[in-house]
Amino acid sequence: MIESPATTHASGVHDNEVERIFGLTGPLSASISGYRPRQAQTEMAKAIADAIAGQSTLLAEAGTGTGKTYAYLIPALLWGGKVIVSTGTKNLQDQLYLRDIPTIKKVLKAPVSVALLKGRANYLCHYHLERTLQNGRLSSREDVGYLRDIGRFIKTTSSGDKSELSRVPENASVWNLVTSTKDTCLGSECQYHQDCFVMKARKEAQQADVVVVNHHLFFADVALKDTGIAELLPSANTVIFDEAHQLPETATLFFGETVSTSQVLELCRDVLAEGLSHARDGAEWAKLVAPVERAARDLRLAFPQDIVRLSIDQIAESSPFFESLETLKDHLEEMIAVLEKQAERAETLEQCRARAIMLHEQIHQWNAAPTGKEKEGDYVLWVEAFSVSLQLHKTPLSIAPIFNKQREGTPRSWIFTSATMAVKNDFTHYVSQMGLWNEPAHTWPSPFNYQEQGFLYVPDGMPDPNSRDYADAVITAALPVIAAAGGRTFLLCTTLKAVKFSAERLKEEFTRLGLNFPLFVQGDAGRTELLDRFRASGNGVLIGSQSFWEGVDVRGEALSLVIIDKLPFSPPDDPVLAARIAAMEKKGMNGFVHHQLPEAIINLKQGAGRLIRDETDKGVLMICDPRLISKPYGKRIWQSLPSFARTRLESDVIAFFTRLHADRTSAAGVEVSSSAS
């Protein structure tokens, strides 16, 4: 499906007002320093205003630098009625809520109320904090300190949002002990129900004009509503998905089902603790939970490898897995029988009973025969083993029918926007994933002059990406370019193994060559902290995998070189991908051409988008993968990337950086002399 022509907004009911707001003499120019009208931004805002007025759907791809956030926020705040804005990450959610929306509200003098809604795990729970303070089951001195901080924080916070307490890292294990899950929330039975931060956030969201959520929360609610949970997301007139290219993956996650042995082990831990606390004489609790724990561990041990991803068809019939699964169900049933008798002795035991029944049901349903409207081929059954746990997954082959069902009902406007949804202006891949057939789609190009601002460099003489010496060859080719750039580099890898290897090798090489570039490696610290340190260094080299390919904004001189080690094709051993390709090939389509290639292009566009973030940025995008040149599909890939000048010569790139340093030095000299005079 190629984009529809720019005349998609025939109604134009708000065109004059949009022109005025975004124009040279409008409120944006008057209030925001450095603001300049951009035609693409104005046109996009008109199209969104029309989709809102007509309660229709729009796919809006906007190149980097278009200013898409303001292009959708302004029509939404003025004419959107009740609006849900859903974005890709909690970081972007906070940025919209704390920075972008307040700015626009002030500029427009718009009297709209705004609420921020996150998933339950982001809010402190009074009940679980109190229990943890009483029990004191903490494994490290660090956690004891964190718990003290949290105890003080709960007395002063009005939201209970853990992101406000930056002293305690977001991934600290203590958070699990002081927040609730759907399973461990006591609901209206809880003594703190009136003060509950989750309830407060949901109530504020129901009353607000604009609610900022993230994709995970949106789809968790959509999926849970199917099982009778009260609707979290208030009925809206307008739903806007920013970073909409992430939706297929997030929706797949939530429209599928997952059950893990770690949930079983957590249940056993709680049954033992609550049984001994409230019904010591009711059962031999340690003997009751032991066989369930053993069965859960045996299920994981059915696969001797460290990390495994297998579809059910790939597991041998003789594997101990199937027998272990039945044993686990049997022992869970025995535990449920005891809990049935003891549940009335305490609210927490009743909760354990409900959790045990639900887990048993999920495990039983995983490979049970399809019922009702479900058909055999609708879902992929697969297992994923980690170092100490095993997950059973049931993943829909296509999310389109489920998502379309969600979009039925009350007429409202649905806006999907991203810098990367189309492949060379063709939306077919995205549309078929989401089921958005026959909906208007349009691309607004980036205002940047890529031809002048950067190079696409594909080094000559690289080995085959599957060869053993490829990772070494990447570093050998990258080193002279990193040196010429003066650091200021992102090295984006397609695997964590490559991140680790590149970090070790670059560390050695920098020492050997006396290059004083600080190295920042994914995993050494949180993403935000790494990026802050990278920006502050001015000459750093950051090495990261998937999470650094998108949503990262480093403007100016701190980033001049983005190196991508390989074309980001999904791993061929992914059971869901394999099943989707098999289904496409049954219909006579080509899995590589129609799925893997467009997916890789969209991913690569995200990675490439890290380099040029504004009109004055300059730099080099270095893609090491020789398939970009040697394979027939390579042309389709580079034609989808920004229109950089292209080269295969290292000397061109080094000359580019030499000119760039000379320009920067003379510009700095001019600044110094003018400030001296």
GROMACS .gro file of C-alpha atoms in nm, residues 82-464:
model
  383
   82LYS     CA    1  -1.088   1.323   2.541
   83VAL     CA    2  -0.740   1.219   2.419
   84ILE     CA    3  -0.516   0.922   2.493
   85VAL     CA    4  -0.156   0.967   2.382
   86SER     CA    5   0.040   0.642   2.392
   87THR     CA    6   0.414   0.640   2.347
   88GLY     CA    7   0.690   0.380   2.320
   89THR     CA    8   0.870   0.415   2.654
   90LYS     CA    9   0.823   0.552   3.004
   91ASN     CA   10   1.105   0.803   2.931
   92LEU     CA   11   0.911   0.949   2.637
   93GLN     CA   12   0.594   0.942   2.846
   94ASP     CA   13   0.762   1.155   3.116
   95GLN     CA   14   0.903   1.389   2.847
   96LEU     CA   15   0.554   1.447   2.700
   97TYR     CA   16   0.392   1.495   3.041
   98LEU     CA   17   0.662   1.709   3.203
   99ARG     CA   18   0.790   1.910   2.904
  100ASP     CA   19   0.604   1.900   2.571
  101ILE     CA   20   0.239   1.918   2.685
  102PRO     CA   21   0.298   2.194   2.947
  103THR     CA   22   0.481   2.399   2.678
  104ILE     CA   23   0.192   2.366   2.428
  105LYS     CA   24  -0.072   2.429   2.698
  106LYS     CA   25   0.105   2.754   2.787
  107VAL     CA   26   0.148   2.863   2.422
  108LEU     CA   27  -0.217   2.792   2.334
  109LYS     CA   28  -0.351   2.901   2.676
  110ALA     CA   29  -0.550   2.575   2.655
  111PRO     CA   30  -0.748   2.493   2.971
  112VAL     CA   31  -0.703   2.113   2.945
  113SER     CA   32  -0.637   1.878   3.235
  114VAL     CA   33  -0.362   1.620   3.183
  115ALA     CA   34  -0.289   1.292   3.363
  116LEU     CA   35   0.000   1.048   3.348
  117LEU     CA   36  -0.085   0.679   3.380
  118LYS     CA   37   0.174   0.403   3.409
  119GLY     CA   38   0.157   0.031   3.483
  120ARG     CA   39   0.095  -0.088   3.838
  121ALA     CA   40   0.463  -0.179   3.897
  122ASN     CA   41   0.557   0.193   3.880
  123TYR     CA   42   0.357   0.289   4.191
  124LEU     CA   43   0.449   0.229   4.555
  125CYS     CA   44   0.204   0.008   4.745
  126HIS     CA   45   0.133   0.108   5.108
  127TYR     CA   46   0.041  -0.248   5.205
  128HIS     CA   47   0.347  -0.419   5.056
  129LEU     CA   48   0.582  -0.150   5.188
  130GLU     CA   49   0.441  -0.198   5.539
  131ARG     CA   50   0.479  -0.578   5.515
  132THR     CA   51   0.837  -0.548   5.389
  133LEU     CA   52   0.927  -0.304   5.669
  134GLN     CA   53   0.782  -0.552   5.923
  135ASN     CA   54   0.931  -0.871   5.773
  136GLY     CA   55   1.269  -0.723   5.691
  137ARG     CA   56   1.346  -1.002   5.437
  138LEU     CA   57   1.618  -0.808   5.253
  139SER     CA   58   1.920  -0.974   5.099
  140SER     CA   59   2.170  -0.683   5.092
  141ARG     CA   60   2.274  -0.381   5.297
  142GLU     CA   61   2.216  -0.171   4.983
  143ASP     CA   62   1.848  -0.277   4.980
  144VAL     CA   63   1.814  -0.183   5.348
  145GLY     CA   64   1.932   0.170   5.259
  146TYR     CA   65   1.697   0.185   4.960
  147LEU     CA   66   1.405   0.072   5.177
  148ARG     CA   67   1.479   0.354   5.423
  149ASP     CA   68   1.471   0.603   5.130
  150ILE     CA   69   1.139   0.458   5.008
  151GLY     CA   70   0.991   0.477   5.361
  152ARG     CA   71   1.072   0.849   5.370
  153PHE     CA   72   0.957   0.906   5.010
  154ILE     CA   73   0.606   0.763   5.067
  155LYS     CA   74   0.542   1.031   5.333
  156THR     CA   75   0.606   1.319   5.089
  157THR     CA   76   0.499   1.195   4.743
  158SER     CA   77   0.155   1.270   4.605
  159SER     CA   78   0.182   1.030   4.308
  160GLY     CA   79   0.382   0.736   4.448
  161ASP     CA   80   0.557   0.714   4.107
  162LYS     CA   81   0.894   0.548   4.163
  163SER     CA   82   1.058   0.756   3.885
  164GLU     CA   83   1.042   1.054   4.126
  165LEU     CA   84   1.285   0.878   4.362
  166SER     CA   85   1.595   0.877   4.143
  167ARG     CA   86   1.822   0.778   4.435
  168VAL     CA   87   1.686   0.423   4.415
  169PRO     CA   88   1.773   0.269   4.073
  170GLU     CA   89   1.475   0.169   3.862
  171ASN     CA   90   1.593  -0.192   3.846
  172ALA     CA   91   1.671  -0.231   4.221
  173SER     CA   92   1.523  -0.562   4.342
  174VAL     CA   93   1.366  -0.392   4.647
  175TRP     CA   94   1.098  -0.236   4.420
  176ASN     CA   95   0.941  -0.583   4.371
  177LEU     CA   96   0.878  -0.600   4.747
  178VAL     CA   97   0.709  -0.258   4.775
  179THR     CA   98   0.486  -0.259   4.464
  180SER     CA   99   0.187  -0.478   4.382
  181THR     CA  100   0.103  -0.702   4.087
  182LYS     CA  101  -0.244  -0.789   3.961
  183ASP     CA  102  -0.204  -1.117   4.155
  184THR     CA  103  -0.092  -0.965   4.486
  185CYS     CA  104  -0.323  -0.660   4.503
  186LEU     CA  105  -0.592  -0.695   4.772
  187GLY     CA  106  -0.824  -0.457   4.584
  188SER     CA  107  -1.113  -0.307   4.779
  189GLU     CA  108  -1.037  -0.541   5.074
  190CYS     CA  109  -0.712  -0.353   5.137
  191GLN     CA  110  -0.696  -0.126   5.441
  192TYR     CA  111  -0.512   0.134   5.229
  193HIS     CA  112  -0.762   0.128   4.941
  194GLN     CA  113  -0.854   0.496   4.994
  195ASP     CA  114  -0.488   0.606   4.973
  196CYS     CA  115  -0.382   0.369   4.692
  197PHE     CA  116  -0.156   0.539   4.436
  198VAL     CA  117  -0.268   0.307   4.153
  199MET     CA  118  -0.636   0.385   4.220
  200LYS     CA  119  -0.556   0.756   4.246
  201ALA     CA  120  -0.371   0.757   3.910
  202ARG     CA  121  -0.657   0.569   3.741
  203LYS     CA  122  -0.917   0.804   3.885
  204GLU     CA  123  -0.721   1.109   3.767
  205ALA     CA  124  -0.692   0.948   3.421
  206GLN     CA  125  -1.068   0.894   3.406
  207GLN     CA  126  -1.131   1.262   3.485
  208ALA     CA  127  -0.857   1.418   3.267
  209ASP     CA  128  -0.894   1.559   2.915
  210VAL     CA  129  -0.559   1.417   2.804
  211VAL     CA  130  -0.406   1.094   2.937
  212VAL     CA  131  -0.046   1.001   2.861
  213VAL     CA  132   0.016   0.626   2.866
  214ASN     CA  133   0.271   0.388   2.711
  215HIS     CA  134   0.207   0.108   2.461
  216HIS     CA  135   0.264  -0.162   2.723
  217LEU     CA  136  -0.009  -0.022   2.944
  218PHE     CA  137  -0.248   0.037   2.654
  219PHE     CA  138  -0.226  -0.320   2.531
  220ALA     CA  139  -0.213  -0.475   2.878
  221ASP     CA  140  -0.549  -0.310   2.941
  222VAL     CA  141  -0.692  -0.411   2.604
  223ALA     CA  142  -0.584  -0.771   2.666
  224LEU     CA  143  -0.704  -0.785   3.027
  225LYS     CA  144  -1.040  -0.629   2.946
  226ASP     CA  145  -1.113  -0.944   2.746
  227THR     CA  146  -1.098  -1.138   3.072
  228GLY     CA  147  -1.348  -0.915   3.251
  229ILE     CA  148  -1.112  -0.666   3.419
  230ALA     CA  149  -1.271  -0.322   3.451
  231GLU     CA  150  -1.166  -0.091   3.167
  232LEU     CA  151  -0.859   0.105   3.275
  233LEU     CA  152  -0.830   0.334   2.980
  234PRO     CA  153  -1.120   0.578   2.981
  235SER     CA  154  -1.329   0.593   2.664
  236ALA     CA  155  -1.164   0.845   2.438
  237ASN     CA  156  -1.253   1.051   2.130
  238THR     CA  157  -0.895   1.050   2.000
  239VAL     CA  158  -0.618   0.790   2.038
  240ILE     CA  159  -0.267   0.886   1.923
  241PHE     CA  160   0.016   0.633   1.905
  242ASP     CA  161   0.359   0.796   1.889
  243GLU     CA  162   0.650   0.563   1.802
  244ALA     CA  163   0.376   0.357   1.636
  245HIS     CA  164   0.629   0.130   1.462
  246GLN     CA  165   0.666  -0.050   1.798
  247LEU     CA  166   0.298  -0.151   1.814
  248PRO     CA  167   0.314  -0.485   1.629
  249GLU     CA  168   0.574  -0.617   1.874
  250THR     CA  169   0.406  -0.479   2.188
  251ALA     CA  170   0.060  -0.597   2.084
  252THR     CA  171   0.198  -0.944   2.003
  253LEU     CA  172   0.340  -0.956   2.355
  254PHE     CA  173   0.010  -0.871   2.523
  255PHE     CA  174  -0.236  -1.048   2.295
  256GLY     CA  175  -0.038  -1.364   2.361
  257GLU     CA  176  -0.014  -1.545   2.692
  258THR     CA  177   0.293  -1.633   2.896
  259VAL     CA  178   0.328  -1.837   3.212
  260SER     CA  179   0.662  -1.889   3.386
  261THR     CA  180   0.809  -2.132   3.638
  262SER     CA  181   0.925  -1.827   3.835
  263GLN     CA  182   0.555  -1.743   3.899
  264VAL     CA  183   0.510  -2.095   4.037
  265LEU     CA  184   0.815  -2.060   4.265
  266GLU     CA  185   0.693  -1.718   4.390
  267LEU     CA  186   0.354  -1.874   4.466
  268CYS     CA  187   0.524  -2.156   4.662
  269ARG     CA  188   0.723  -1.902   4.864
  270ASP     CA  189   0.405  -1.707   4.951
  271VAL     CA  190   0.197  -2.020   5.031
  272LEU     CA  191   0.466  -2.134   5.275
  273ALA     CA  192   0.494  -1.792   5.444
  274GLU     CA  193   0.116  -1.728   5.466
  275GLY     CA  194   0.036  -2.088   5.567
  276LEU     CA  195   0.284  -2.075   5.857
  277SER     CA  196   0.158  -1.728   5.960
  278HIS     CA  197  -0.217  -1.790   5.951
  279ALA     CA  198  -0.283  -2.166   5.947
  280ARG     CA  199   0.021  -2.340   6.096
  281ASP     CA  200  -0.193  -2.633   6.210
  282GLY     CA  201  -0.383  -2.657   5.879
  283ALA     CA  202  -0.122  -2.847   5.677
  284GLU     CA  203   0.242  -2.951   5.661
  285TRP     CA  204   0.317  -2.646   5.451
  286ALA     CA  205   0.685  -2.721   5.375
  287LYS     CA  206   0.594  -3.073   5.255
  288LEU     CA  207   0.306  -2.932   5.051
  289VAL     CA  208   0.512  -2.682   4.852
  290ALA     CA  209   0.828  -2.896   4.805
  291PRO     CA  210   0.692  -3.123   4.524
  292VAL     CA  211   0.551  -2.820   4.336
  293GLU     CA  212   0.887  -2.641   4.356
  294ARG     CA  213   1.068  -2.958   4.246
  295ALA     CA  214   0.831  -3.007   3.951
  296ALA     CA  215   0.882  -2.642   3.839
  297ARG     CA  216   1.262  -2.684   3.854
  298ASP     CA  217   1.245  -3.019   3.671
  299LEU     CA  218   1.047  -2.850   3.393
  300ARG     CA  219   1.335  -2.603   3.345
  301LEU     CA  220   1.591  -2.888   3.361
  302ALA     CA  221   1.418  -3.066   3.071
  303PHE     CA  222   1.642  -2.842   2.855
  304PRO     CA  223   2.013  -2.870   2.945
  305GLN     CA  224   2.120  -2.563   2.739
  306ASP     CA  225   2.157  -2.217   2.899
  307ILE     CA  226   1.914  -2.032   2.675
  308VAL     CA  227   1.653  -2.204   2.459
  309ARG     CA  228   1.375  -2.092   2.223
  310LEU     CA  229   1.181  -2.380   2.071
  311SER     CA  230   0.837  -2.420   1.921
  312ILE     CA  231   0.636  -2.712   2.060
  313ASP     CA  232   0.690  -2.898   1.729
  314GLN     CA  233   1.067  -2.878   1.780
  315ILE     CA  234   1.055  -3.056   2.119
  316ALA     CA  235   1.110  -3.430   2.078
  317GLU     CA  236   0.818  -3.648   2.192
  318SER     CA  237   1.064  -3.841   2.408
  319SER     CA  238   1.174  -3.521   2.589
  320PRO     CA  239   1.120  -3.523   2.969
  321PHE     CA  240   0.948  -3.184   2.917
  322PHE     CA  241   0.598  -3.324   2.853
  323GLU     CA  242   0.607  -3.559   3.154
  324SER     CA  243   0.741  -3.278   3.380
  325LEU     CA  244   0.455  -3.054   3.262
  326GLU     CA  245   0.194  -3.314   3.367
  327THR     CA  246   0.370  -3.368   3.704
  328LEU     CA  247   0.362  -2.993   3.771
  329LYS     CA  248  -0.014  -2.978   3.697
  330ASP     CA  249  -0.078  -3.274   3.932
  331HIS     CA  250   0.118  -3.127   4.224
  332LEU     CA  251  -0.046  -2.786   4.174
  333GLU     CA  252  -0.387  -2.959   4.200
  334GLU     CA  253  -0.281  -3.116   4.533
  335MET     CA  254  -0.177  -2.772   4.662
  336ILE     CA  255  -0.507  -2.617   4.547
  337ALA     CA  256  -0.706  -2.887   4.735
  338VAL     CA  257  -0.535  -2.791   5.064
  339LEU     CA  258  -0.572  -2.416   4.997
  340GLU     CA  259  -0.948  -2.464   4.930
  341LYS     CA  260  -0.985  -2.584   5.292
  342GLN     CA  261  -0.762  -2.316   5.451
  343ALA     CA  262  -0.837  -2.008   5.238
  344GLU     CA  263  -1.107  -1.868   5.468
  345ARG     CA  264  -0.856  -1.830   5.755
  346ALA     CA  265  -0.687  -1.525   5.597
  347GLU     CA  266  -0.733  -1.288   5.304
  348THR     CA  267  -0.375  -1.359   5.192
  349LEU     CA  268  -0.439  -1.737   5.185
  350GLU     CA  269  -0.752  -1.678   4.975
  351GLN     CA  270  -0.531  -1.477   4.739
  352CYS     CA  271  -0.281  -1.765   4.717
  353ARG     CA  272  -0.569  -2.002   4.634
  354ALA     CA  273  -0.690  -1.775   4.352
  355ARG     CA  274  -0.334  -1.742   4.213
  356ALA     CA  275  -0.279  -2.120   4.226
  357ILE     CA  276  -0.605  -2.184   4.036
  358MET     CA  277  -0.515  -1.923   3.775
  359LEU     CA  278  -0.162  -2.061   3.723
  360HIS     CA  279  -0.296  -2.417   3.695
  361GLU     CA  280  -0.551  -2.298   3.439
  362GLN     CA  281  -0.286  -2.112   3.234
  363ILE     CA  282  -0.051  -2.412   3.231
  364HIS     CA  283  -0.338  -2.645   3.139
  365GLN     CA  284  -0.465  -2.411   2.863
  366TRP     CA  285  -0.120  -2.366   2.709
  367ASN     CA  286  -0.127  -2.687   2.508
  368ALA     CA  287  -0.494  -2.783   2.545
  369ALA     CA  288  -0.699  -2.836   2.227
  370PRO     CA  289  -0.835  -2.504   2.084
  371THR     CA  290  -1.185  -2.409   2.200
  372GLY     CA  291  -1.459  -2.178   2.071
  373LYS     CA  292  -1.350  -1.948   1.789
  374GLU     CA  293  -0.980  -2.037   1.824
  375LYS     CA  294  -0.831  -2.242   1.541
  376GLU     CA  295  -0.523  -2.466   1.548
  377GLY     CA  296  -0.310  -2.230   1.337
  378ASP     CA  297  -0.404  -1.901   1.509
  379TYR     CA  298  -0.134  -1.926   1.776
  380VAL     CA  299   0.228  -2.037   1.804
  381LEU     CA  300   0.312  -2.248   2.110
  382TRP     CA  301   0.675  -2.218   2.217
  383VAL     CA  302   0.903  -2.239   2.519
  384GLU     CA  303   1.181  -2.007   2.626
  385ALA     CA  304   1.438  -2.115   2.884
  386PHE     CA  305   1.653  -1.870   3.080
  387SER     CA  306   1.928  -1.957   3.331
  388VAL     CA  307   1.687  -2.051   3.613
  389SER     CA  308   1.335  -2.027   3.470
  390LEU     CA  309   1.123  -2.154   3.183
  391GLN     CA  310   0.841  -1.965   3.011
  392LEU     CA  311   0.553  -2.118   2.817
  393HIS     CA  312   0.432  -1.881   2.543
  394LYS     CA  313   0.117  -1.882   2.334
  395THR     CA  314   0.158  -1.608   2.072
  396PRO     CA  315  -0.095  -1.499   1.806
  397LEU     CA  316   0.025  -1.548   1.450
  398SER     CA  317  -0.137  -1.215   1.353
  399ILE     CA  318  -0.253  -0.933   1.580
  400ALA     CA  319  -0.459  -0.769   1.303
  401PRO     CA  320  -0.796  -0.939   1.380
  402ILE     CA  321  -0.758  -0.876   1.756
  403PHE     CA  322  -0.658  -0.513   1.709
  404ASN     CA  323  -0.940  -0.450   1.461
  405LYS     CA  324  -1.188  -0.586   1.714
  406GLN     CA  325  -1.051  -0.331   1.962
  407ARG     CA  326  -1.102  -0.047   1.711
  408GLU     CA  327  -1.468  -0.136   1.652
  409GLY     CA  328  -1.748   0.025   1.853
  410THR     CA  329  -1.758   0.392   1.944
  411PRO     CA  330  -1.638   0.602   1.646
  412ARG     CA  331  -1.317   0.781   1.731
  413SER     CA  332  -1.003   0.909   1.566
  414TRP     CA  333  -0.696   0.681   1.556
  415ILE     CA  334  -0.362   0.846   1.471
  416PHE     CA  335  -0.049   0.635   1.414
  417THR     CA  336   0.274   0.834   1.387
  418SER     CA  337   0.644   0.747   1.372
  419ALA     CA  338   0.961   0.836   1.181
  420THR     CA  339   0.972   0.477   1.051
  421MET     CA  340   0.656   0.299   0.937
  422ALA     CA  341   0.704   0.282   0.560
  423VAL     CA  342   0.963   0.126   0.332
  424LYS     CA  343   1.037   0.385   0.062
  425ASN     CA  344   0.691   0.545   0.114
  426ASP     CA  345   0.523   0.203   0.096
  427PHE     CA  346   0.316   0.124   0.409
  428THR     CA  347   0.215  -0.230   0.304
  429HIS     CA  348   0.421  -0.414   0.566
  430TYR     CA  349   0.297  -0.206   0.860
  431VAL     CA  350  -0.061  -0.200   0.737
  432SER     CA  351  -0.076  -0.578   0.699
  433GLN     CA  352   0.070  -0.633   1.047
  434MET     CA  353  -0.183  -0.400   1.212
  435GLY     CA  354  -0.483  -0.471   0.984
  436LEU     CA  355  -0.513  -0.103   0.885
  437TRP     CA  356  -0.615  -0.171   0.523
  438ASN     CA  357  -0.760   0.118   0.317
  439GLU     CA  358  -0.678   0.380   0.582
  440PRO     CA  359  -0.516   0.706   0.461
  441ALA     CA  360  -0.136   0.707   0.498
  442HIS     CA  361   0.113   0.983   0.426
  443THR     CA  362   0.487   1.055   0.459
  444TRP     CA  363   0.629   1.398   0.535
  445PRO     CA  364   1.003   1.408   0.453
  446SER     CA  365   1.271   1.536   0.689
  447PRO     CA  366   1.370   1.904   0.639
  448PHE     CA  367   1.740   1.813   0.676
  449ASN     CA  368   1.984   1.839   0.386
  450TYR     CA  369   2.134   1.491   0.427
  451GLN     CA  370   2.345   1.522   0.108
  452GLU     CA  371   2.537   1.811   0.269
  453GLN     CA  372   2.519   1.699   0.631
  454GLY     CA  373   2.655   1.347   0.610
  455PHE     CA  374   2.800   1.039   0.441
  456LEU     CA  375   2.678   0.681   0.419
  457TYR     CA  376   2.998   0.474   0.429
  458VAL     CA  377   3.005   0.101   0.348
  459PRO     CA  378   3.366  -0.018   0.387
  460ASP     CA  379   3.519  -0.224   0.108
  461GLY     CA  380   3.661  -0.574   0.158
  462MET     CA  381   3.446  -0.683   0.454
  463PRO     CA  382   3.407  -1.062   0.503
  464ASP     CA  383   3.072  -1.243   0.500
   0.00000   0.00000   0.00000
